[in-house]
């Protein structure tokens, strides 16, 4: 593999095409260990359930023990399944823009917000989602990093692992400014756009929310909540409809 030594025989485990391929391969190989550990945890749950049933003199203690063992095994299975599913966008098994678009529509449409997907200024910037509503205007992009990539802010600077995130932040802020300029010019309504990134995979801070360099990064399910939290009625219903109509007309659909 690239970066390897010609004097050291490569481990067959590390022959593949991508980090995603490695991840899925190792996940499959670890299935036996997960099942063994789950059985051990279920056995501990059975013993605990039996002890509790005897301690409180409950009828049919074996049933309580089996119930607790089943709960422990089910919780363990769900935890590992959720961890694997969280990497689906990064592994290319799901589309981040489809997930976020569905989330936005379910949470915001009935509250007077318009969601336009896959928009771009012709020949220039593009974005996954444009949200227009009473609280203002937002652009939301979808990104996914490897599960072990720490997404953090230090000294006001954005980092993805050991790499600076300035390029990502700057590009999205500039895209927001370009969209705002176009909408303001075409409608006569002063528009300020807030840029966001829906992070589908990567190590986010506690709470799943981070703001740095003019950019808000958050888990997809938090996006509607952040948008609704903007309490100021920046736009009237008429302005929302006008902006959405002009955006649909002037912004190229990708």
XYZ file of C-alpha atoms in Angstrom:
254
model
C 0.000 0.000 0.000
C 1.170 3.628 -0.468
C 3.637 4.650 2.201
C 4.499 1.050 3.073
C 7.974 -0.455 3.189
C 9.255 -2.787 0.462
C 11.274 -4.613 3.128
C 8.312 -5.481 5.348
C 5.682 -7.947 4.197
C 2.254 -6.286 4.197
C -0.479 -7.653 6.401
C -3.308 -8.963 4.177
C -5.775 -7.003 6.309
C -4.355 -3.765 4.969
C -4.777 -4.486 1.293
C -7.847 -2.727 -0.039
C -8.987 0.394 -1.791
C -10.188 2.888 0.806
C -10.656 3.633 4.521
C -14.343 2.797 4.081
C -13.437 -0.622 2.708
C -11.166 -1.257 5.672
C -13.843 -0.140 8.099
C -16.470 -2.511 6.736
C -13.973 -5.370 6.513
C -12.874 -4.980 10.123
C -16.495 -4.622 11.221
C -17.393 -7.948 9.635
C -14.303 -9.621 11.069
C -15.205 -8.412 14.556
C -18.701 -9.938 14.475
C -17.652 -13.024 16.421
C -16.073 -10.948 19.178
C -19.169 -8.764 19.483
C -21.403 -11.840 19.783
C -19.153 -13.405 22.402
C -19.049 -10.210 24.436
C -22.824 -9.848 24.101
C -23.321 -13.362 25.451
C -21.095 -12.544 28.438
C -23.029 -9.349 29.142
C -26.339 -11.213 28.844
C -25.052 -13.831 31.301
C -24.154 -11.080 33.757
C -27.625 -9.594 33.239
C -29.194 -12.999 33.882
C -27.257 -13.403 37.133
C -28.156 -9.872 38.247
C -31.820 -10.416 37.404
C -31.893 -13.703 39.284
C -30.218 -12.167 42.316
C -32.639 -9.239 42.364
C -35.662 -11.514 41.989
C -34.502 -13.663 44.889
C -33.569 -10.627 46.965
C -37.079 -9.120 46.634
C -38.815 -12.519 46.749
C -40.388 -12.133 43.303
C -42.328 -15.048 41.753
C -40.735 -16.939 38.865
C -37.229 -15.469 39.325
C -35.970 -17.224 36.192
C -38.351 -15.166 34.067
C -37.032 -11.915 35.522
C -33.496 -13.111 34.944
C -34.228 -13.995 31.316
C -35.962 -10.659 30.813
C -32.995 -8.677 32.119
C -30.588 -10.776 30.050
C -32.666 -10.050 26.943
C -32.718 -6.317 27.694
C -28.935 -6.247 28.156
C -28.341 -8.196 24.927
C -30.790 -6.012 23.000
C -29.250 -2.787 24.289
C -25.767 -4.005 23.392
C -26.872 -4.965 19.874
C -28.608 -1.610 19.361
C -25.577 0.366 20.550
C -23.240 -1.309 18.064
C -25.831 -1.110 15.278
C -26.298 2.624 15.910
C -22.537 3.176 15.820
C -22.272 1.376 12.467
C -25.329 3.102 11.009
C -23.862 6.485 11.958
C -21.095 5.878 9.411
C -23.482 5.048 6.541
C -23.087 8.389 4.747
C -19.297 8.274 5.083
C -19.312 4.724 3.695
C -21.479 5.800 0.761
C -24.428 3.628 1.810
C -26.772 6.577 2.348
C -27.062 10.091 0.903
C -26.559 12.862 3.411
C -28.548 15.394 1.399
C -31.557 13.055 1.322
C -31.441 12.572 5.100
C -31.106 16.279 5.883
C -33.690 17.365 3.299
C -36.271 14.975 4.736
C -35.495 16.154 8.283
C -35.856 19.820 7.337
C -39.156 19.346 5.546
C -40.730 17.305 8.323
C -39.811 19.851 10.984
C -40.131 23.183 9.177
C -42.624 23.098 6.297
C -45.733 23.435 8.483
C -44.176 26.435 10.227
C -43.925 28.531 7.080
C -40.420 27.602 5.936
C -39.498 26.751 2.355
C -36.742 24.236 1.648
C -35.041 24.174 -1.758
C -32.575 21.382 -2.452
C -29.523 21.326 -4.706
C -29.232 24.979 -5.715
C -26.372 26.862 -7.337
C -25.490 30.225 -8.833
C -24.937 29.360 -12.446
C -21.312 28.434 -12.974
C -20.385 29.396 -9.413
C -21.191 28.270 -5.883
C -23.540 25.411 -5.061
C -25.240 24.196 -1.904
C -27.308 21.217 -0.781
C -30.197 23.058 0.915
C -31.530 26.605 0.966
C -33.987 27.310 3.792
C -36.152 30.438 3.744
C -38.574 31.250 6.544
C -39.825 33.744 9.103
C -36.540 33.680 10.999
C -34.346 34.392 7.984
C -32.379 32.457 5.367
C -29.922 29.575 5.797
C -27.762 27.445 3.542
C -26.937 23.933 4.689
C -24.274 21.676 3.249
C -23.768 17.981 4.066
C -20.358 16.611 5.008
C -19.011 13.386 6.447
C -15.597 12.612 7.863
C -14.124 9.348 9.115
C -15.484 8.197 12.511
C -12.197 8.981 14.286
C -11.881 12.539 12.917
C -12.222 15.013 15.782
C -14.129 18.149 14.776
C -13.189 20.950 17.143
C -12.423 24.624 17.598
C -9.220 25.964 19.152
C -8.620 29.676 19.533
C -11.531 30.405 17.235
C -10.042 28.224 14.470
C -11.864 25.240 13.032
C -10.088 21.881 12.881
C -10.866 18.519 11.295
C -8.452 16.231 13.076
C -5.052 17.855 12.607
C -6.130 19.824 9.537
C -7.346 23.413 9.503
C -11.005 23.828 8.558
C -10.582 27.373 7.260
C -10.989 26.340 3.623
C -14.314 24.639 4.314
C -15.589 27.526 6.447
C -14.448 30.224 4.053
C -15.963 28.498 1.035
C -19.356 28.107 2.675
C -19.406 31.644 4.084
C -18.553 33.032 0.640
C -21.292 30.904 -0.905
C -23.784 32.300 1.606
C -22.706 35.846 0.799
C -23.057 35.186 -2.939
C -26.555 33.737 -2.485
C -27.536 36.670 -0.244
C -26.264 39.197 -2.767
C -28.222 37.613 -5.590
C -31.465 37.382 -3.593
C -31.132 40.966 -2.339
C -30.519 42.242 -5.864
C -33.459 40.388 -7.386
C -36.029 41.024 -4.632
C -34.962 44.285 -3.014
C -35.192 42.588 0.385
C -31.990 42.865 2.488
C -30.921 39.258 3.000
C -28.304 37.816 5.334
C -27.641 34.095 5.046
C -26.414 31.873 7.881
C -24.239 28.966 6.687
C -24.423 25.537 8.319
C -22.856 22.126 7.822
C -24.818 18.988 8.677
C -22.159 16.562 9.943
C -23.153 12.945 9.313
C -19.994 11.281 10.582
C -17.086 12.438 12.718
C -16.377 13.150 16.381
C -18.433 16.218 17.286
C -18.233 18.002 20.681
C -20.738 17.074 23.368
C -24.164 18.241 22.261
C -23.377 17.831 18.550
C -22.945 21.547 17.901
C -19.926 23.719 17.069
C -19.526 27.279 15.767
C -16.228 28.620 14.436
C -14.987 30.961 11.690
C -18.521 32.095 10.858
C -19.759 28.545 10.318
C -22.098 26.364 12.380
C -21.505 22.615 12.305
C -24.111 20.339 13.823
C -25.752 16.943 13.662
C -28.511 16.846 11.004
C -31.379 16.423 13.488
C -30.332 19.639 15.255
C -30.641 21.849 12.166
C -34.428 22.447 12.395
C -34.111 23.211 16.094
C -31.404 25.805 15.462
C -33.471 27.406 12.710
C -36.636 27.542 14.824
C -34.639 29.024 17.719
C -34.271 32.242 15.703
C -37.101 34.098 17.382
C -36.895 37.378 15.453
C -39.537 37.649 12.739
C -37.089 38.812 10.101
C -39.333 38.033 7.143
C -43.055 38.267 6.547
C -45.041 35.532 4.833
C -45.109 37.597 1.635
C -41.337 38.101 1.733
C -40.745 34.398 2.344
C -42.839 33.490 -0.688
C -41.137 36.119 -2.847
C -37.645 35.004 -1.863
C -38.513 31.333 -2.420
C -40.002 32.080 -5.847
C -37.007 34.161 -6.947
C -34.565 31.581 -5.575
C -36.331 28.813 -7.477
C -36.142 30.903 -10.655
C -32.651 32.391 -10.402
C -30.714 29.598 -8.740
C -29.764 26.724 -10.983
C -30.959 23.282 -9.865
C -28.053 20.851 -9.609
